[in-house]
mmCIF file of C-alpha atoms in Angstrom:
data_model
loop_
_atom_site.group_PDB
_atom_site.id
_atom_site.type_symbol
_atom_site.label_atom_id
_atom_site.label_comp_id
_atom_site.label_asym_id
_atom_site.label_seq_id
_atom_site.Cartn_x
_atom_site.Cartn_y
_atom_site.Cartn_z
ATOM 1 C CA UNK A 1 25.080 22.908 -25.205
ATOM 2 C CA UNK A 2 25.619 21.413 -21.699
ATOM 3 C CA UNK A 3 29.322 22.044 -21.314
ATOM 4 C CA UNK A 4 28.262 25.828 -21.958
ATOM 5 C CA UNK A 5 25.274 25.843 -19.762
ATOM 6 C CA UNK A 6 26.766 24.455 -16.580
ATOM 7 C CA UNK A 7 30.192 27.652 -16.836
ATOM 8 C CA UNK A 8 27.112 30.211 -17.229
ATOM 9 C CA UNK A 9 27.252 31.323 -13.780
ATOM 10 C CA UNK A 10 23.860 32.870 -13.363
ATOM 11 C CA UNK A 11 20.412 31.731 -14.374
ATOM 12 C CA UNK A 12 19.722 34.867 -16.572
ATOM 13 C CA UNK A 13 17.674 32.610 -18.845
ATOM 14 C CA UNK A 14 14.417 34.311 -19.068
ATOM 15 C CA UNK A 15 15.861 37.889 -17.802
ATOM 16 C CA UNK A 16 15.510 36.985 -14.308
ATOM 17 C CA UNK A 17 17.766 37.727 -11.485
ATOM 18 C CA UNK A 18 19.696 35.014 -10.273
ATOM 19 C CA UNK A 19 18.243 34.566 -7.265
ATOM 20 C CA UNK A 20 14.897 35.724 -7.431
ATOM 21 C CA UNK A 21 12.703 32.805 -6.129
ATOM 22 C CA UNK A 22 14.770 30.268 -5.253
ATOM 23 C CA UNK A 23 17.379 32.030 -3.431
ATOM 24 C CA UNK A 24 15.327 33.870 -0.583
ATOM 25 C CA UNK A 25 15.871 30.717 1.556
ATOM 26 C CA UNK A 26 19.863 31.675 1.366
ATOM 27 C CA UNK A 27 21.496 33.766 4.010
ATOM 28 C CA UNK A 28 24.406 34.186 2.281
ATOM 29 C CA UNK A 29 24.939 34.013 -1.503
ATOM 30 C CA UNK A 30 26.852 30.974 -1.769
ATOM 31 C CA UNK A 31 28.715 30.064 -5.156
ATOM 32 C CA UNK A 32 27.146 27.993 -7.379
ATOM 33 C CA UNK A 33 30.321 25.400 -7.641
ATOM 34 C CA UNK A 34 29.883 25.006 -3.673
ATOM 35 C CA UNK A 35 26.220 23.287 -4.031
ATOM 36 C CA UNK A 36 25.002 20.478 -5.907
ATOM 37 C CA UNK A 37 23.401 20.573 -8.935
ATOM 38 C CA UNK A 38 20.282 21.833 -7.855
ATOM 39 C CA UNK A 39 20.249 24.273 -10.901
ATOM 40 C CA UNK A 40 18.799 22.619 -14.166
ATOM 41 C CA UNK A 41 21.384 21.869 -17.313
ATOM 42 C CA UNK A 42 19.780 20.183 -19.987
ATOM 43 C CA UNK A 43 20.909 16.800 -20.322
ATOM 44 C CA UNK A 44 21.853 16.414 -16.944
ATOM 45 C CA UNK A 45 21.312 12.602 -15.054
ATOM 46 C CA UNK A 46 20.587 11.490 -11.262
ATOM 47 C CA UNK A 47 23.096 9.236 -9.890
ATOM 48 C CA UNK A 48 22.062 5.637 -10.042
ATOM 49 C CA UNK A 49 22.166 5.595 -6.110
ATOM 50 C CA UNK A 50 19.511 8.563 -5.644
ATOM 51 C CA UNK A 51 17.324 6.779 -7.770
ATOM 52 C CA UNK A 52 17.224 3.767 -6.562
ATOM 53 C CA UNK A 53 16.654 4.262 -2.981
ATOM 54 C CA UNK A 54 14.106 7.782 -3.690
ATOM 55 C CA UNK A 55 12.097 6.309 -6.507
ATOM 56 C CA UNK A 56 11.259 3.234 -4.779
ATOM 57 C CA UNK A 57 8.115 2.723 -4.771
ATOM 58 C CA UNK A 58 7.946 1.387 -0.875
ATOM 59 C CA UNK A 59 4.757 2.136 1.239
ATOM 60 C CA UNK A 60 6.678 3.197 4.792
ATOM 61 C CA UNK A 61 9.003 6.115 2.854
ATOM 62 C CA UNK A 62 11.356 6.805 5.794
ATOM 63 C CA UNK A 63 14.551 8.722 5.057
ATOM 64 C CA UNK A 64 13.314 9.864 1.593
ATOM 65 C CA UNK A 65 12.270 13.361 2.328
ATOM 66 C CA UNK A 66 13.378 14.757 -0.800
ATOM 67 C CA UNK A 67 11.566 15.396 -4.012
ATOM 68 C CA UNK A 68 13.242 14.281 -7.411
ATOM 69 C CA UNK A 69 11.691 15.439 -10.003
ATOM 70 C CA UNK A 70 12.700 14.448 -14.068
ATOM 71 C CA UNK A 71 10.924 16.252 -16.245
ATOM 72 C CA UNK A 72 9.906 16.145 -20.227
ATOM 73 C CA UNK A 73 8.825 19.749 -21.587
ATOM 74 C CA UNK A 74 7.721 20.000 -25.282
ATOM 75 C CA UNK A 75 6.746 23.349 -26.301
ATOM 76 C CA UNK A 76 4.891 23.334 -29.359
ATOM 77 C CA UNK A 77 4.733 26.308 -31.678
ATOM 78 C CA UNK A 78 6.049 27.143 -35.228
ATOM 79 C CA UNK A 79 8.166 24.232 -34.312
ATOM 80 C CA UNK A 80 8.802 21.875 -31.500
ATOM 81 C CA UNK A 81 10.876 22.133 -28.963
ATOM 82 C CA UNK A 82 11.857 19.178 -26.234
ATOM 83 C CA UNK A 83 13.971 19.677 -22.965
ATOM 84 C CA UNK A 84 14.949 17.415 -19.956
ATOM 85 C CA UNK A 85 16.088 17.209 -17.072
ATOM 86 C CA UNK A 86 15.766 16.865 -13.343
ATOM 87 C CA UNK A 87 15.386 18.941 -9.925
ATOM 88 C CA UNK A 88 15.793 17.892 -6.693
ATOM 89 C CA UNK A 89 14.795 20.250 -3.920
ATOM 90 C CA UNK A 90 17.712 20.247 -1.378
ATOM 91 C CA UNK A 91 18.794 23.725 -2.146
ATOM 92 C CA UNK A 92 15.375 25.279 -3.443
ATOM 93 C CA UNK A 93 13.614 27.379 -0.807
ATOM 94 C CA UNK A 94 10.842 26.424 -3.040
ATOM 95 C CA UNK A 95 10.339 22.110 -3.231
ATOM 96 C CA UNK A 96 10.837 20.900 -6.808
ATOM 97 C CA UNK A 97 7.620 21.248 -7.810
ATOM 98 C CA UNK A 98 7.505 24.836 -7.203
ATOM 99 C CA UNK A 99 11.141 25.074 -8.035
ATOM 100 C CA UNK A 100 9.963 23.637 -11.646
ATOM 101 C CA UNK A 101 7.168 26.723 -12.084
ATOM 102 C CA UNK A 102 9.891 29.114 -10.921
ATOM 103 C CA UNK A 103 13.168 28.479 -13.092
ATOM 104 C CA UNK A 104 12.141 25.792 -16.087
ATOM 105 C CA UNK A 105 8.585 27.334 -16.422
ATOM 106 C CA UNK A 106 8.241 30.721 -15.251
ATOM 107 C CA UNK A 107 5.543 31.796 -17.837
ATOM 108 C CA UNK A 108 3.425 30.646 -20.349
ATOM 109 C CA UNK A 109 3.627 32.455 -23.871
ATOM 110 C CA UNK A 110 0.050 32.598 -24.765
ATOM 111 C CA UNK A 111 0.836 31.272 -28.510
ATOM 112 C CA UNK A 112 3.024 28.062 -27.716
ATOM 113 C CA UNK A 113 1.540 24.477 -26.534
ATOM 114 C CA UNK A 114 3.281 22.973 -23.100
ATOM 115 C CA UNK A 115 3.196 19.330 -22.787
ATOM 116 C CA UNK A 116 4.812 18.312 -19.752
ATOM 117 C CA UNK A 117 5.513 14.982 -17.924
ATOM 118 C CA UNK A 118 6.636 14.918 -14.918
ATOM 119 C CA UNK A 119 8.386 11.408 -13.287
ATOM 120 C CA UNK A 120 8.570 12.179 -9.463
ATOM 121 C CA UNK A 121 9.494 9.910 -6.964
ATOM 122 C CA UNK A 122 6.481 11.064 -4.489
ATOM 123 C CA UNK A 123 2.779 12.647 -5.201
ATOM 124 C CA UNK A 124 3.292 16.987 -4.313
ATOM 125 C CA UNK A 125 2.642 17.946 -0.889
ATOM 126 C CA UNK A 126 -0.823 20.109 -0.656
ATOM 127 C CA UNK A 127 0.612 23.178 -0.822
ATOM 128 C CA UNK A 128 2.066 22.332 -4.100
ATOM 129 C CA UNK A 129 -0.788 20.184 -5.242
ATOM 130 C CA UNK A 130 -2.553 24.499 -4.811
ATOM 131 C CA UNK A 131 0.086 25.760 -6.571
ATOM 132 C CA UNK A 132 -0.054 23.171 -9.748
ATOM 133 C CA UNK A 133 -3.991 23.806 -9.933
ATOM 134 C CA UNK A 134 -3.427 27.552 -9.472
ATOM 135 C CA UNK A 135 -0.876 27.326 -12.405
ATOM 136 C CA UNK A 136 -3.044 25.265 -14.676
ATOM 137 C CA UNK A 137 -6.514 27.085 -14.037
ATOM 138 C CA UNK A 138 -4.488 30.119 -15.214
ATOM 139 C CA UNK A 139 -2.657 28.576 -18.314
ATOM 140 C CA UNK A 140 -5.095 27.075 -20.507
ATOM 141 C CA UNK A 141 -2.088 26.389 -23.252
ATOM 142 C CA UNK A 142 -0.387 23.973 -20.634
ATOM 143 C CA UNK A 143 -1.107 20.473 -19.784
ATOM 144 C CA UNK A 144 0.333 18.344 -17.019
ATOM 145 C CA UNK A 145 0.901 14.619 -16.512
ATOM 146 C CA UNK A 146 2.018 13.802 -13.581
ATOM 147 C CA UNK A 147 3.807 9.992 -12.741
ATOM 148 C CA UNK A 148 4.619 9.389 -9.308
ATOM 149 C CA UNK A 149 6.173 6.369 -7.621
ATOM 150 C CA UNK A 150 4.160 6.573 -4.057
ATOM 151 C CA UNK A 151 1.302 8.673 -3.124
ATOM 152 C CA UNK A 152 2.537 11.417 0.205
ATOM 153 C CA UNK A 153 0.498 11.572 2.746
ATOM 154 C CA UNK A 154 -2.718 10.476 0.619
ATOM 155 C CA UNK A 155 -4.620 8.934 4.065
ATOM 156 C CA UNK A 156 -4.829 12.866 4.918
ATOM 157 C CA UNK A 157 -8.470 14.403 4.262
ATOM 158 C CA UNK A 158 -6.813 18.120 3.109
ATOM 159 C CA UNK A 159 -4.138 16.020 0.644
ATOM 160 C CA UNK A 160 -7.131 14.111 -0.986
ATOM 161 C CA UNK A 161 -9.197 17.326 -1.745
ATOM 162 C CA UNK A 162 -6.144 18.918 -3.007
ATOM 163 C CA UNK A 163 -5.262 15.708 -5.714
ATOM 164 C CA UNK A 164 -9.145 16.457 -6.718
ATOM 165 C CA UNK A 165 -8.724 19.409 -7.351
ATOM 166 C CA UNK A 166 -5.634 18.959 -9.562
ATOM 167 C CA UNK A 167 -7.594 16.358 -11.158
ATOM 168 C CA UNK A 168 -10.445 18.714 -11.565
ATOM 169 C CA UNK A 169 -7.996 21.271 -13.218
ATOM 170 C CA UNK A 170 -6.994 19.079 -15.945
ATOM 171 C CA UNK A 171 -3.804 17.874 -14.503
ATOM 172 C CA UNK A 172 -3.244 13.943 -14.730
ATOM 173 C CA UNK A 173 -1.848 11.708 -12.133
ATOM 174 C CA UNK A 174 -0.563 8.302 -12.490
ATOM 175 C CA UNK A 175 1.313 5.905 -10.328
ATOM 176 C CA UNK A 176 4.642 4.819 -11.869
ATOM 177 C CA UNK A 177 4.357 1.317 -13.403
ATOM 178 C CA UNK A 178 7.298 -0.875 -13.935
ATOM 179 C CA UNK A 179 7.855 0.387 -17.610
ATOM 180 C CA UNK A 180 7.987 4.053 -16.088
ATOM 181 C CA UNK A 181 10.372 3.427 -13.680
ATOM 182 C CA UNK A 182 12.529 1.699 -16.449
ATOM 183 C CA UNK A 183 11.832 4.456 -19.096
ATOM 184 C CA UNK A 184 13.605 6.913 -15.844
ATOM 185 C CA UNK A 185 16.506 4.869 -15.976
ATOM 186 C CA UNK A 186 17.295 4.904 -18.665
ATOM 187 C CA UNK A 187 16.486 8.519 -19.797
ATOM 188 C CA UNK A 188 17.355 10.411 -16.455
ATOM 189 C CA UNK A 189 19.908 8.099 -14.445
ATOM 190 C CA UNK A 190 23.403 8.338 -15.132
ATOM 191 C CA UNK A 191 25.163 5.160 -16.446
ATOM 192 C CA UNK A 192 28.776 4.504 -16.257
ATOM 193 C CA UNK A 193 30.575 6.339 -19.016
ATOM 194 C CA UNK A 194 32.292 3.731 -21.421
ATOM 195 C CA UNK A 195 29.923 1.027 -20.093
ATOM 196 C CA UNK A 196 26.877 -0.469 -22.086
ATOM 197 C CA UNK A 197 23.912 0.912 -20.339
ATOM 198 C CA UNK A 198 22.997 -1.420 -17.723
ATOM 199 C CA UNK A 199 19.686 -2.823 -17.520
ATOM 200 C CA UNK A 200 16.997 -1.453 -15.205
ATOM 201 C CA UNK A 201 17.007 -4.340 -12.587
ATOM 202 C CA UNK A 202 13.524 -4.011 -11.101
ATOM 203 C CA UNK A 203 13.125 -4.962 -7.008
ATOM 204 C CA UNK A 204 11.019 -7.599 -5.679
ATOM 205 C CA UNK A 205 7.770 -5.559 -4.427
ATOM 206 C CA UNK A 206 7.363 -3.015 -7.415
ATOM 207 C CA UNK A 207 4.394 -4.431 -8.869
ATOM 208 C CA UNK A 208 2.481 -4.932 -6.017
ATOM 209 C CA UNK A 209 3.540 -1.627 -4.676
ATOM 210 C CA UNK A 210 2.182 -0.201 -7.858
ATOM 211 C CA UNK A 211 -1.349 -1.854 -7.605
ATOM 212 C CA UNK A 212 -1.306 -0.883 -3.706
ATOM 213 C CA UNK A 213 -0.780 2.606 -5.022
ATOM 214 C CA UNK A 214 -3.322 2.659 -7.824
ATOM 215 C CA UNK A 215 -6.143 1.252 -6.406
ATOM 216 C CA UNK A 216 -5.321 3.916 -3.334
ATOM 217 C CA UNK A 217 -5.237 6.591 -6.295
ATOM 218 C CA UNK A 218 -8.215 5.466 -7.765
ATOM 219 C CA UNK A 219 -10.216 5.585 -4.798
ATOM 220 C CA UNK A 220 -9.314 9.301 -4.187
ATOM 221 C CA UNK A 221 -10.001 10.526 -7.409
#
């Protein structure tokens, strides 16, 4: 399946044109073999060295001004369905949060169940905190959890009324504990081929980091 997804050359998954959403940032149409994998294929992994310096869950976030975002999305009809992966928002017009609503998740078939978890390495900036609440105030089939390592921004009066009103639209948001970040590593991180998995190593502040963050959490909501 993965071999086969990454030669398709155009994201006609879903009948879309290629470039419909993402690709109004582009000036020119550049091949897809020129960027990075910004373009989800199932199965795919983050290097190691991404993850460890974007999903650290530090308080002063300098330098990491990208989004990664893994993702878990079980659709549940006649059967169930479960697919991974992971976006990062370099080459998006859209951030990966949008990014996600545009090319994993354009709509929402009115019979099927959506469970999704997202892992992202930073809470959404407010326009996408709108856009999630928008998106789950309209589909009443999906449901959201969202697991972040640090909270963006959150001292911001227009960032805490938008994370209440995700909250208020059903959408759950957690701060990453050490088991999450370890459950990322080894589902979404690549690990040497031929090696035996390394272990997640954890670094010296991430618990306390996560109780800074979730009593900061649970004060906004």
């Amino acid at each position: 399946k993965m071999a086969e997804k990454q030669e398709e050359p155009s994201n006609t998954q879903n009948g879309e044109p290629e470039n419909a959403e993402e690709g109004e940032g582009k000036k020119k149409k550049l091949k897809r073999e020129d960027l990075p994998p910004f373009e989800i294929v199932t199965g795919e992994r983050l290097p190691a060295i991404f993850f460890k310096f974007q999903f650290r869950n530090v308080e002063y976030s300098s330098g990491r001004n990208k989004t990664f975002l893994c993702y878990v999305l079980e659709t549940q009809g006649k059967e169930s369905v479960t697919s991974r992966g992971y976006l990062e928002d370099e080459h998006a017009a859209a951030h990966a949060e949008m990014a996600f609503f545009n090319t994993i998740l354009p709509k929402c078939e009115s019979s099927l169940r959506y469970n999704v978890t997202w892992y992202v390495s930073s809470s959404p900036c407010v326009t996408c905190a709108d856009r999630i609440t928008e998106t789950l105030k309209k589909n009443k089939n999906l449901r959201l959890t969202i697991m972040v390592g640090r909270l963006f921004m959150w001292e911001e009066p227009e960032m805490q009324a938008a994370l209440k009103k995700m909250k208020s639209a059903g959408c759950k948001l957690r701060i990453m504990k050490p088991q999450d970040f370890e459950y990322v590593w080894q589902n979404f991180v690549e690990q040497e081929e031929g090696e035996e998995a390394k272990a997640f190593v954890p670094w010296e502040d991430i618990q306390e980091n996560f109780q800074y963050y979730e009593e900061k959490l649970a004060e906004i909501l």
